[in-house]
PDB file of C-alpha atoms in Angstrom:
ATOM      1  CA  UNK C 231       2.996  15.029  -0.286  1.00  0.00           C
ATOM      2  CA  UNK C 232       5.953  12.209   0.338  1.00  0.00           C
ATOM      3  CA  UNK C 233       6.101  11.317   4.167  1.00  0.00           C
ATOM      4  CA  UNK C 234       9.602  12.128   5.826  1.00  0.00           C
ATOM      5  CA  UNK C 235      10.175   8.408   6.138  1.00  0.00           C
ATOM      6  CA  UNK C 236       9.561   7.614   2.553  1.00  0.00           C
ATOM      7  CA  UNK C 237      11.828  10.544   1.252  1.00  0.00           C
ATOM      8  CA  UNK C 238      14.425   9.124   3.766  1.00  0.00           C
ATOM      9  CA  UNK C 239      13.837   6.191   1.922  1.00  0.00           C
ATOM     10  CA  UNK C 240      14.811   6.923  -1.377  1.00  0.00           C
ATOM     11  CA  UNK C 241      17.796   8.746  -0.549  1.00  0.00           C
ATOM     12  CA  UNK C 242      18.837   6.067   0.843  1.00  0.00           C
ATOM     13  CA  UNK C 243      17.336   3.294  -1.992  1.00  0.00           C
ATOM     14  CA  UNK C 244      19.241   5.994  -4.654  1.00  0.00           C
ATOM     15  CA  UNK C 245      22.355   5.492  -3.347  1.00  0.00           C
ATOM     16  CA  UNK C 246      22.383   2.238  -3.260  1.00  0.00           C
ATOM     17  CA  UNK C 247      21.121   1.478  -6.497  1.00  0.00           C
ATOM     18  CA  UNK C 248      24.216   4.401  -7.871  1.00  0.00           C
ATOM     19  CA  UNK C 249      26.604   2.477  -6.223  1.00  0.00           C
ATOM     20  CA  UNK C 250      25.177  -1.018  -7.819  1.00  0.00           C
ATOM     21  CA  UNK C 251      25.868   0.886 -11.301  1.00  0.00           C
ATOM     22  CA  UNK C 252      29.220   2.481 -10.515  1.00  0.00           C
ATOM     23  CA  UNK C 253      30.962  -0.195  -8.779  1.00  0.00           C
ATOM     24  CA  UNK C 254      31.540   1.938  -5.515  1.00  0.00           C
ATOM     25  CA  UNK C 255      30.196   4.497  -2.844  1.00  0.00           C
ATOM     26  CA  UNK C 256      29.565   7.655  -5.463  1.00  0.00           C
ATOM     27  CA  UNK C 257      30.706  10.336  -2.866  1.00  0.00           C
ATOM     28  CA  UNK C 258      33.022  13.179  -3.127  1.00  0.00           C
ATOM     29  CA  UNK C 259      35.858  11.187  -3.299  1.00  0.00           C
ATOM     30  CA  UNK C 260      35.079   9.652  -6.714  1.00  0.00           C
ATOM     31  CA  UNK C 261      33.512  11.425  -9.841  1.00  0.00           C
ATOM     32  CA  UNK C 262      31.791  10.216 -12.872  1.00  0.00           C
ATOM     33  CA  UNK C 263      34.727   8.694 -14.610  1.00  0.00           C
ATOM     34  CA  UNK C 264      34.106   5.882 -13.080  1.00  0.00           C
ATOM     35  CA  UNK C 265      30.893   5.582 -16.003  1.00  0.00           C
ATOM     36  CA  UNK C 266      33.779   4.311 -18.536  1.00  0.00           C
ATOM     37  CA  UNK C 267      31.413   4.912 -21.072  1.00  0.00           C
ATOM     38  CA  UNK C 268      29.846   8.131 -20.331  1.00  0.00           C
ATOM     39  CA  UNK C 269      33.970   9.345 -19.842  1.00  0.00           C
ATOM     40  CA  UNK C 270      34.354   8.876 -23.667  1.00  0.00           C
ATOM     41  CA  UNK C 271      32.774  12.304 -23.929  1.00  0.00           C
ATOM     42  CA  UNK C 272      34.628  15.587 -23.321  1.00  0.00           C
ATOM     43  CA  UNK C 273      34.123  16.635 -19.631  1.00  0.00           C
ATOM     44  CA  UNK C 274      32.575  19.713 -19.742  1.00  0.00           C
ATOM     45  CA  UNK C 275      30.590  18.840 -22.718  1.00  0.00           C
ATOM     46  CA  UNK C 276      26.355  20.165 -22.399  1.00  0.00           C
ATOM     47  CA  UNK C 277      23.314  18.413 -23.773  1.00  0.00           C
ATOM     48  CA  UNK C 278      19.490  18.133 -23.680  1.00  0.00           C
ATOM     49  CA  UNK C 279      17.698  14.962 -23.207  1.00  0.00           C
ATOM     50  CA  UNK C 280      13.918  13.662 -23.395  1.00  0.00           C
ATOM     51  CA  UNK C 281      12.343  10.977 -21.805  1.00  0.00           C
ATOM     52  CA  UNK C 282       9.088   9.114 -23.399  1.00  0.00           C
ATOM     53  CA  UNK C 283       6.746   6.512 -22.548  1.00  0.00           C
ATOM     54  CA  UNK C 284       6.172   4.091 -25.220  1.00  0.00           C
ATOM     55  CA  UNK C 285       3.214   2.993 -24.018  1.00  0.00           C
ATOM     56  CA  UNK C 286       0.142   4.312 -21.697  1.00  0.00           C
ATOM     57  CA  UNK C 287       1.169   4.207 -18.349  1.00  0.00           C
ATOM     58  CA  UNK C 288       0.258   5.747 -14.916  1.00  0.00           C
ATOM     59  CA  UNK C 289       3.118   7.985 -13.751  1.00  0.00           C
ATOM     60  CA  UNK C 290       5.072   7.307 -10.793  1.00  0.00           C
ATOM     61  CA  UNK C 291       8.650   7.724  -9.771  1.00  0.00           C
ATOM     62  CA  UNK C 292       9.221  11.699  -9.882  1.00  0.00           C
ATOM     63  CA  UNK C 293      11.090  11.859  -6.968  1.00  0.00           C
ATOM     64  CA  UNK C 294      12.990   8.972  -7.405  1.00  0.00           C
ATOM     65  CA  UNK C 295      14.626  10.567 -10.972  1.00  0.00           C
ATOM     66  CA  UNK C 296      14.967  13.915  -9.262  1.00  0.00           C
ATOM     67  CA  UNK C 297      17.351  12.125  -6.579  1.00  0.00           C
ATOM     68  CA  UNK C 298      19.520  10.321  -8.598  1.00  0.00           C
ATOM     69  CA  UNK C 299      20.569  13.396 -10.602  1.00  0.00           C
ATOM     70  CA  UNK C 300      20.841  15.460  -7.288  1.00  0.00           C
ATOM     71  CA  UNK C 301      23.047  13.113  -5.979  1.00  0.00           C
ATOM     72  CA  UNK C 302      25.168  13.110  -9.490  1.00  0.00           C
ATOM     73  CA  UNK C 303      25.317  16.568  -9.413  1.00  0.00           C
ATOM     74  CA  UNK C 304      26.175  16.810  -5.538  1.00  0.00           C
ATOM     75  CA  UNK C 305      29.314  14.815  -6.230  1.00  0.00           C
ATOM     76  CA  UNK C 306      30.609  15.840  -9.557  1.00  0.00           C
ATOM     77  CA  UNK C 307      29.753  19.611  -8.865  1.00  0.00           C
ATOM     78  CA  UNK C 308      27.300  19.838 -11.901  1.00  0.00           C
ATOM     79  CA  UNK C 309      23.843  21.036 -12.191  1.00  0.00           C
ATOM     80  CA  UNK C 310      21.252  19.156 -14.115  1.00  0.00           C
ATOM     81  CA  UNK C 311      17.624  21.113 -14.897  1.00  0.00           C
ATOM     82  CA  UNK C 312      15.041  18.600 -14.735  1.00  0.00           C
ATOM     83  CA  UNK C 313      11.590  19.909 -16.039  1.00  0.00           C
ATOM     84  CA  UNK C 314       8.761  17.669 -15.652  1.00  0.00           C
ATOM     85  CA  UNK C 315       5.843  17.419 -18.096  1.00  0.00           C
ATOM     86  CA  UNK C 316       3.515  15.332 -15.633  1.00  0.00           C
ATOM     87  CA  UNK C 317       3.511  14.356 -12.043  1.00  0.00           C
ATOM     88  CA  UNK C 318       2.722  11.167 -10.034  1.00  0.00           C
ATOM     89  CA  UNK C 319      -0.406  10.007 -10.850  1.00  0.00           C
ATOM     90  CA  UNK C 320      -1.340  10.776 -14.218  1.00  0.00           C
ATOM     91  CA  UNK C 321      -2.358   8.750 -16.979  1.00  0.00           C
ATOM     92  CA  UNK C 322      -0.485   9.248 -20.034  1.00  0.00           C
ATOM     93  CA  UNK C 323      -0.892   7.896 -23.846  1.00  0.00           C
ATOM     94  CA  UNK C 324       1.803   6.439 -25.396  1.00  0.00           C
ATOM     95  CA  UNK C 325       4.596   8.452 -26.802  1.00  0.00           C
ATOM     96  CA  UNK C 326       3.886  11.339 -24.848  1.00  0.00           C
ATOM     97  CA  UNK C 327       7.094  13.215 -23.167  1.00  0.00           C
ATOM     98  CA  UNK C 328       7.341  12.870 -19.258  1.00  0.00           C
ATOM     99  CA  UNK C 329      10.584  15.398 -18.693  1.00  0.00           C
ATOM    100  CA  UNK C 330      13.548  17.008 -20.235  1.00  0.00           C
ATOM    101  CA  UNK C 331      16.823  16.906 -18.681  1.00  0.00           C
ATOM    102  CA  UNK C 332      19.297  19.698 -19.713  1.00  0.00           C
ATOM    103  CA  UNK C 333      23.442  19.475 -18.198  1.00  0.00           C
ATOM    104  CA  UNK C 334      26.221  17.812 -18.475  1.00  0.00           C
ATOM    105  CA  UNK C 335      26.119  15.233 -21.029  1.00  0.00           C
ATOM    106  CA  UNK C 336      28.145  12.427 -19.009  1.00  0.00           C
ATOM    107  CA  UNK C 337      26.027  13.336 -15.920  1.00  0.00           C
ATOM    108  CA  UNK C 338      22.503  12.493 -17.887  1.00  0.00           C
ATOM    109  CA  UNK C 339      24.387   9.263 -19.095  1.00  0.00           C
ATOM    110  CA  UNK C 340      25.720   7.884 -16.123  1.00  0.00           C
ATOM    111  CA  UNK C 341      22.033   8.493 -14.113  1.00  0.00           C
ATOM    112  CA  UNK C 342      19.945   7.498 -16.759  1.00  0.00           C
ATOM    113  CA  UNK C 343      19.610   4.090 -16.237  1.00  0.00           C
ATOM    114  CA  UNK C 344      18.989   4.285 -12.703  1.00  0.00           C
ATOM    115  CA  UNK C 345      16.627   6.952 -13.007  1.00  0.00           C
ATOM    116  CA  UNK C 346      15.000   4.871 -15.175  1.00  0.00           C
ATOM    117  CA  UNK C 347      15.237   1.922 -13.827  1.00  0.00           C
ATOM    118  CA  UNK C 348      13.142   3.369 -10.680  1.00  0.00           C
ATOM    119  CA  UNK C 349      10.211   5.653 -12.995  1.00  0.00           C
ATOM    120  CA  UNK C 350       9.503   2.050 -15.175  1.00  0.00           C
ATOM    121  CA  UNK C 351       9.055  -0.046 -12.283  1.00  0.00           C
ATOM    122  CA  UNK C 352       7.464   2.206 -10.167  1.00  0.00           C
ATOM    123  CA  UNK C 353       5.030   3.345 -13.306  1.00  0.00           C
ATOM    124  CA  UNK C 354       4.681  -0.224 -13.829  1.00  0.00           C
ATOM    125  CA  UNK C 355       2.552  -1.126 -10.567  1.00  0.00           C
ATOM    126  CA  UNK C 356       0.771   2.597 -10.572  1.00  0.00           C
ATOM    127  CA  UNK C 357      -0.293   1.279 -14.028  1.00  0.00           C
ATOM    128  CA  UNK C 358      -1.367  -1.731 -13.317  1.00  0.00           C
ATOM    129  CA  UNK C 359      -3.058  -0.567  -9.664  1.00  0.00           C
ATOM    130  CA  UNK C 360      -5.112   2.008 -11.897  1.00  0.00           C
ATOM    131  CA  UNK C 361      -6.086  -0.630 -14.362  1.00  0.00           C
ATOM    132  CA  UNK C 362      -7.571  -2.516 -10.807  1.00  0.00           C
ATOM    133  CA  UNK C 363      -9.292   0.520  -9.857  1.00  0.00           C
ATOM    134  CA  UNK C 364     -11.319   1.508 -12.950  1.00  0.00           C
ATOM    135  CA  UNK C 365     -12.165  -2.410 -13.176  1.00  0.00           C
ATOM    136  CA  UNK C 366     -14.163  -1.907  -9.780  1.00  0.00           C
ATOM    137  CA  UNK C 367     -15.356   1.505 -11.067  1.00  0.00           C
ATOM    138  CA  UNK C 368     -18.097   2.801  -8.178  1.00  0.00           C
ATOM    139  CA  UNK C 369     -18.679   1.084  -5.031  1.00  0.00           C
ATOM    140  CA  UNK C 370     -17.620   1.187  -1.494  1.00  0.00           C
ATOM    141  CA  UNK C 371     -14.733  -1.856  -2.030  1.00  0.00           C
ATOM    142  CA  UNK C 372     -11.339  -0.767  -1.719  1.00  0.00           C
ATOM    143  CA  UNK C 373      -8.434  -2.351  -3.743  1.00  0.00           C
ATOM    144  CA  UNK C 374      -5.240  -3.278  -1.232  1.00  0.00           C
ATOM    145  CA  UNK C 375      -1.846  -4.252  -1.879  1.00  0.00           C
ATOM    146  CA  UNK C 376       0.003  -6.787  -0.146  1.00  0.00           C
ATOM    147  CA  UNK C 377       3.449  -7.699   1.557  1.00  0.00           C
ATOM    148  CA  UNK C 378       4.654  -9.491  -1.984  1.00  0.00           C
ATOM    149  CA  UNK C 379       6.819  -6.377  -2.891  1.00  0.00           C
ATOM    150  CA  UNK C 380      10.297  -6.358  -4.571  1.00  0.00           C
ATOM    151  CA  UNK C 381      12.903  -6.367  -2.000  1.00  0.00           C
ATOM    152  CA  UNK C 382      14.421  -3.017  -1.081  1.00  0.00           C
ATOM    153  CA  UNK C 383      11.421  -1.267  -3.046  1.00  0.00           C
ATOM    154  CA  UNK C 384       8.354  -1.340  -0.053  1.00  0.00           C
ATOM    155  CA  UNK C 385       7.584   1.941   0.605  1.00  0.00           C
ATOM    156  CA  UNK C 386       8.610   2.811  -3.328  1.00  0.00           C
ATOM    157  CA  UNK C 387       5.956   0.334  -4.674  1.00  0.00           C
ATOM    158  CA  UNK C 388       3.299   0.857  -1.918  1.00  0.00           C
ATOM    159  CA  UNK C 389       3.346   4.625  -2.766  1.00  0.00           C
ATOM    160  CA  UNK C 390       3.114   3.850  -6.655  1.00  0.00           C
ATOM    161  CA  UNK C 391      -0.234   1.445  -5.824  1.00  0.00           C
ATOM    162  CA  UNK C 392      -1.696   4.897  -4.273  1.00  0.00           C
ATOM    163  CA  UNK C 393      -0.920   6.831  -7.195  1.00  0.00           C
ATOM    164  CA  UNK C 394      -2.979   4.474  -9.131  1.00  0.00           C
ATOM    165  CA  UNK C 395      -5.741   5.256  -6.745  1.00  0.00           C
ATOM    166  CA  UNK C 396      -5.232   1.663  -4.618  1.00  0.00           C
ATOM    167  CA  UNK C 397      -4.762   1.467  -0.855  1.00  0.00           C
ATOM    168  CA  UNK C 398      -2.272   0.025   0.980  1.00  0.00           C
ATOM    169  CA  UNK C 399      -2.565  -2.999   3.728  1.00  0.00           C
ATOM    170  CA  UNK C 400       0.140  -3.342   6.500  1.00  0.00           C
ATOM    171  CA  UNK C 401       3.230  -1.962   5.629  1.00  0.00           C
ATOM    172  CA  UNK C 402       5.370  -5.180   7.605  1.00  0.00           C
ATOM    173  CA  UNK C 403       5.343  -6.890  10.291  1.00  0.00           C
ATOM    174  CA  UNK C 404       5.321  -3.935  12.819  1.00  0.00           C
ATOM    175  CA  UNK C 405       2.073  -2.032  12.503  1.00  0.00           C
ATOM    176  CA  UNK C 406      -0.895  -4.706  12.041  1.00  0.00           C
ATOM    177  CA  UNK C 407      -1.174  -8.483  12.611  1.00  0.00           C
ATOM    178  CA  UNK C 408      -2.462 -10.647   9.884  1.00  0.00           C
ATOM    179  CA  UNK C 409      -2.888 -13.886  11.790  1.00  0.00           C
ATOM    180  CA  UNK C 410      -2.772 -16.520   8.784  1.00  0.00           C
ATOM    181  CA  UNK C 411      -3.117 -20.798   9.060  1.00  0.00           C
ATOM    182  CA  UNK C 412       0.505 -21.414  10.606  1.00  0.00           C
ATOM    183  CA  UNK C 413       0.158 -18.830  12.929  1.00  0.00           C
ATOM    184  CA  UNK C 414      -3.261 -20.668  14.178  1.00  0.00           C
ATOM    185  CA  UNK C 415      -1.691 -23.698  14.159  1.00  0.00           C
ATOM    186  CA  UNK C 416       1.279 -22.601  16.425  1.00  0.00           C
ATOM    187  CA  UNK C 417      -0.861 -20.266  18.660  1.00  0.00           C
ATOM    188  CA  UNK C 418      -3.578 -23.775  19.385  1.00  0.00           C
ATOM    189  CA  UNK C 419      -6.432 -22.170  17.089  1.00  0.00           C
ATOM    190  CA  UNK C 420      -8.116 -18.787  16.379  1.00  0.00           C
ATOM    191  CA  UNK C 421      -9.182 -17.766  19.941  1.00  0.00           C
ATOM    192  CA  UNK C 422      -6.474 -18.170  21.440  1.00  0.00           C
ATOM    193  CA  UNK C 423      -4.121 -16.128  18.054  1.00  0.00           C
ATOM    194  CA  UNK C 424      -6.406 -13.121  18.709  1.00  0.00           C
ATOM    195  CA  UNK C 425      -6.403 -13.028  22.138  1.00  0.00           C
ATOM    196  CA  UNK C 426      -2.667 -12.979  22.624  1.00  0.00           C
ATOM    197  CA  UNK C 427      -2.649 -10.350  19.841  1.00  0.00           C
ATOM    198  CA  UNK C 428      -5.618  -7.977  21.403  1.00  0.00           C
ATOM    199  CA  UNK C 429      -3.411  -8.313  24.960  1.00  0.00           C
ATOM    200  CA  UNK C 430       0.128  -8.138  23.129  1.00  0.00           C
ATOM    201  CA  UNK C 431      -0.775  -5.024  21.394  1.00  0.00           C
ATOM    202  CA  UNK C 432      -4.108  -3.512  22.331  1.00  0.00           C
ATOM    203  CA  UNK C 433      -3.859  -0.573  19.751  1.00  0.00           C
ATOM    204  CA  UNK C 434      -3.256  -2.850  16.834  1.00  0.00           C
ATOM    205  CA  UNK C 435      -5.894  -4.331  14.716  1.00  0.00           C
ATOM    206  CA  UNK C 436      -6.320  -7.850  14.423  1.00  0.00           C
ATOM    207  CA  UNK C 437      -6.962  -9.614  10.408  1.00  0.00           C
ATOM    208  CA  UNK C 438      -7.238 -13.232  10.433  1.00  0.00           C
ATOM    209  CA  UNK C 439      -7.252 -15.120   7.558  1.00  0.00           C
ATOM    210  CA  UNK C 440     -10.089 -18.120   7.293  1.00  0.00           C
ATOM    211  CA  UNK C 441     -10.598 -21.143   4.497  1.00  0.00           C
ATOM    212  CA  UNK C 442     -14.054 -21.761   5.722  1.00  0.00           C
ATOM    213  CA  UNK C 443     -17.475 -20.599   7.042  1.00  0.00           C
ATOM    214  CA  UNK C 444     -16.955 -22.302  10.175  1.00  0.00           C
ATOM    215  CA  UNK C 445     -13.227 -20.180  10.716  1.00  0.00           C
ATOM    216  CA  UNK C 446     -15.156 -17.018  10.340  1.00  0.00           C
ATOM    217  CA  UNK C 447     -17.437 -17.742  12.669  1.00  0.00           C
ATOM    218  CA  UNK C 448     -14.397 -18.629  14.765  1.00  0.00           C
ATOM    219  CA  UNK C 449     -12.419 -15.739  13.718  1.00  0.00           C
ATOM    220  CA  UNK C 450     -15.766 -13.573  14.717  1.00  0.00           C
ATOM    221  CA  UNK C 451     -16.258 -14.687  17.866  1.00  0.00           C
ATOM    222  CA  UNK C 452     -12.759 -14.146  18.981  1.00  0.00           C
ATOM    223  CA  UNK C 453     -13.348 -10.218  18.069  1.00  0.00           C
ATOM    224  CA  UNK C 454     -10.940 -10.137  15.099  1.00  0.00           C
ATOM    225  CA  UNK C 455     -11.406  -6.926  13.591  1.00  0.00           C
ATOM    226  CA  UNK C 456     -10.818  -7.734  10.115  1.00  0.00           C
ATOM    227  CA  UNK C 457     -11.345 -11.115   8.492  1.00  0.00           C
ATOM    228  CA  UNK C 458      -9.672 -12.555   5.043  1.00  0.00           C
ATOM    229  CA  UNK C 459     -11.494 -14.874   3.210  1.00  0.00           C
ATOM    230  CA  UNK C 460      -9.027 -16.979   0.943  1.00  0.00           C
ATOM    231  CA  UNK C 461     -10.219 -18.162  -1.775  1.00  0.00           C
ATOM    232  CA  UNK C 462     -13.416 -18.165  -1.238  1.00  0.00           C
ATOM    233  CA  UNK C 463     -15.922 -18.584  -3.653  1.00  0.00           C
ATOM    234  CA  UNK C 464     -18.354 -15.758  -4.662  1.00  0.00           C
ATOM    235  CA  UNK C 465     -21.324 -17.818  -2.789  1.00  0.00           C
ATOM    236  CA  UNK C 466     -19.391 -18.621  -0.094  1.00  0.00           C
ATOM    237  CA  UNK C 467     -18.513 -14.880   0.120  1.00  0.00           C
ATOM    238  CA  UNK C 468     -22.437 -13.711   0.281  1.00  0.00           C
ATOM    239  CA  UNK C 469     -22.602 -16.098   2.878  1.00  0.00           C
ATOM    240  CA  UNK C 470     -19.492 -14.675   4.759  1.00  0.00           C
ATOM    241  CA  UNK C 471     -21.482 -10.990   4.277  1.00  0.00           C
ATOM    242  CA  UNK C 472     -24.622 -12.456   6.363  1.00  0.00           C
ATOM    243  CA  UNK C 473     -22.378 -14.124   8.801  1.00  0.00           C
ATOM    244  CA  UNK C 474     -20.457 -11.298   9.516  1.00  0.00           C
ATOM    245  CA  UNK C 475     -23.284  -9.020  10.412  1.00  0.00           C
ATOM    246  CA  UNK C 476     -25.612 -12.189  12.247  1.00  0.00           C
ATOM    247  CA  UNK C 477     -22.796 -12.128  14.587  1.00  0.00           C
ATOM    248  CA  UNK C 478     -21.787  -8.727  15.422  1.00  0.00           C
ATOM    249  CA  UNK C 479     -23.979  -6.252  13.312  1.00  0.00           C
ATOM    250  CA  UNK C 480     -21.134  -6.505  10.245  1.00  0.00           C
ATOM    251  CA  UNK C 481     -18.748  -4.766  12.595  1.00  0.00           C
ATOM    252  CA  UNK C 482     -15.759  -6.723  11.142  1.00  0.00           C
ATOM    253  CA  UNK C 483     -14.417  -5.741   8.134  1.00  0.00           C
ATOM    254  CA  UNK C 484     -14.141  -8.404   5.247  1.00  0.00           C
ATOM    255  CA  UNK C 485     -11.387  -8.880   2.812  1.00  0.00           C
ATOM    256  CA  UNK C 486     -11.013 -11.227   0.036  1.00  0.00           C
ATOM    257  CA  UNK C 487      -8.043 -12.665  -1.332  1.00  0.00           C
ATOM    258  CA  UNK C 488      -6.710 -15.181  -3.603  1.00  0.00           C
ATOM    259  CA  UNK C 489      -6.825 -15.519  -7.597  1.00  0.00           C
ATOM    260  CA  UNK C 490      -7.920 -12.164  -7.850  1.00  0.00           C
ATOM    261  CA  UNK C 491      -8.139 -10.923 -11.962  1.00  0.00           C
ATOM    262  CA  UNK C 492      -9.408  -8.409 -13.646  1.00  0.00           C
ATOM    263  CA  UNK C 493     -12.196  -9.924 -15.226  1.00  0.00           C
ATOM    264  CA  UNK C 494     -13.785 -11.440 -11.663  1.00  0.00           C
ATOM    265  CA  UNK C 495     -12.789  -8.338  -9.405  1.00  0.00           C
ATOM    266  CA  UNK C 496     -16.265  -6.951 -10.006  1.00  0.00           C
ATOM    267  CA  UNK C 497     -18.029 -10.079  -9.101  1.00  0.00           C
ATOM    268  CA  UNK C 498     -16.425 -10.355  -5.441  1.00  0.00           C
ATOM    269  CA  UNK C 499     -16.842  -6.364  -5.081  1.00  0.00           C
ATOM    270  CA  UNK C 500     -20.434  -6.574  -5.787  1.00  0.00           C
ATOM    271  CA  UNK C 501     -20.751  -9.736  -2.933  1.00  0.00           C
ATOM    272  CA  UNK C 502     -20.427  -6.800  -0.076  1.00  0.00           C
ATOM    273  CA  UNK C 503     -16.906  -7.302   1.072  1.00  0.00           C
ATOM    274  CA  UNK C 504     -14.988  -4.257   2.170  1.00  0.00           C
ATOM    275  CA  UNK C 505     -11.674  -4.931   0.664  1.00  0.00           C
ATOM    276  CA  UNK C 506      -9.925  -7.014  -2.230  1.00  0.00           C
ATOM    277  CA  UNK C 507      -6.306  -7.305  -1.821  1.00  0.00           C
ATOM    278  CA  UNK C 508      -4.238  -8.378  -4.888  1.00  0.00           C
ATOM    279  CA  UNK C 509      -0.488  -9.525  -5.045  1.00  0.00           C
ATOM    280  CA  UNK C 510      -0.130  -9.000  -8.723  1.00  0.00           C
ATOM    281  CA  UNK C 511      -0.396  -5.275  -7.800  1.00  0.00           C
ATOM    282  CA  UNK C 512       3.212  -5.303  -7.236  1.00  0.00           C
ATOM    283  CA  UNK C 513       4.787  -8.903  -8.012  1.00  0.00           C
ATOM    284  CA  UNK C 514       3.249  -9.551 -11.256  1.00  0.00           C
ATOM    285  CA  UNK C 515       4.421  -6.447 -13.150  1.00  0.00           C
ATOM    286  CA  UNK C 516       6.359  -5.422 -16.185  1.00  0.00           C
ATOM    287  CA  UNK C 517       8.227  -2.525 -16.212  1.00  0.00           C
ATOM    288  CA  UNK C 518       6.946   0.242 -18.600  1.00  0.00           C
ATOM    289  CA  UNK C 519       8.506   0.736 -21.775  1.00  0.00           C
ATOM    290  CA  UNK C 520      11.019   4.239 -21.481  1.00  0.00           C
ATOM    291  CA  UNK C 521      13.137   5.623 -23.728  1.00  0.00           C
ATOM    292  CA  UNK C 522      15.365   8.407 -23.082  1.00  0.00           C
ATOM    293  CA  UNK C 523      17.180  10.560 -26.522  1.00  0.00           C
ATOM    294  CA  UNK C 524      19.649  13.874 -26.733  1.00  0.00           C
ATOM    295  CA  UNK C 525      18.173  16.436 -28.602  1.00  0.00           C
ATOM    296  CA  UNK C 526      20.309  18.147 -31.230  1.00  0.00           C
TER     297      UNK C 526
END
């Protein structure tokens, strides 16, 4: 089920990505001739259209190409049938058909690159997310995104990391503080960072991120409720997993970060931390391979 906020959000992300394509505001004043191309055809003329994956991909972006061709039709008084062969979340082989669109031709022209545009990138960091998750295969570690998301596409590509079975860390800025080595610098160390922060915002939790042993024993002390260990080695991070519960019972959670692959994700699960965070979930990806064709 999409949250209010997030379908709020791509109504809003639609439009402006239509408007990128067109040139203008697409609203009842203007109409799809404004698609020079698509206006070649006759006005009124029907097709039928497919849309493939070339390669095996974890879905996401459903509601994304159901927007754009509401919007379409809203304005050029049309009515495009979308029928979906999958839904956000599942795995698909290659070649296999995701939906059909059926209306008017210059409609499923002008929206297909858009819609597109939003199902391969989207796809693209489900896929990859999912390709994280079945790396750590059982175990209590969860697999986080981060902040390093394509602007304008936040809540889009945080979304698409849970339909490939990830979690997602702090949306912004707003709703958690991740207290990292400037921020200690400014604030005059760790102690004083997480106090300001537990008396700023009481109901907020408190991650601090550490380069040493010695800063998470700092960073425990203070009563930081989650600690990030950056690029810490997989000794080091055994060590962290005694620390944490010598000082307070392993009441903190523990997340590691930094160079995270596939091939060592295993390795710093098994070490006992609670949660691996990886950038590449949503900055490191390559759109998936679509291809849209009329039928007949």
């Amino acid at each position: 089920m999409l949250s209010s906020a997030l379908l709020q959000d791509i109504q809003t992300t639609v439009s402006w990505a239509l408007k990128e394509d067109l040139g203008q505001e697409f609203t009842s004043e203007t109409n799809s001739n404004y698609d020079i191309t698509a206006a070649l055809i006759p006005e009124n003329h029907q097709a039928v259209a497919n849309v493939i994956t070339r390669e095996n991909c974890t879905v996401c972006g459903v509601a994304w190409v159901n927007e754009v061709f509401k919007q379409l039709d809203q304005v050029a008084n049309t009515k495009t049938a979308i029928t979906w062969f999958v839904k956000d979340g599942d795995k698909v082989p290659a070649n296999s058909p995701l939906f059909e669109l059926a209306g008017n031709a210059r409609i499923l022209l002008t929206g297909e690159r858009t819609a597109l545009n939003f199902l391969q990138s989207l796809s693209a960091t489900a896929t990859v997310t999912r390709q994280y998750v079945d790396a750590l295969a059982s175990g209590e570690t969860k697999l986080l995104d981060t902040r390093k998301t394509v602007p304008g596409l936040r809540s889009a590509q945080k979304y698409a990391v849970t339909c490939g079975g990830g979690h997602n860390h702090r949306i912004g800025l707003f709703d958690a503080f991740l207290i990292k080595e400037n921020h200690i610098a400014a604030c005059g160390g760790i102690e004083n960072a997480v106090t300001t922060a537990k008396t700023n915002h009481p109901d907020k939790k408190v991650e601090v991120e550490v380069e040493s042993l010695d800063e998470l024993t700092l960073a425990l002390n203070a009563g930081a409720d989650i600690i990030m260990l950056d690029n810490f080695s997989t000794e080091m991070i055994e060590q962290a997993v005694v620390v944490n519960k010598s000082i307070n019972q392993g009441q903190a959670k523990l997340e590691v970060s930094g160079n995270m692959t596939l091939a060592t994700l295993k390795d710093y699960a098994k070490a006992g931390v609670d949660f691996i965070s990886v950038g590449a979930l949503t900055k490191h990806i390559q759109a998936v391979d679509l291809s849209m064709r009329f039928l007949g």
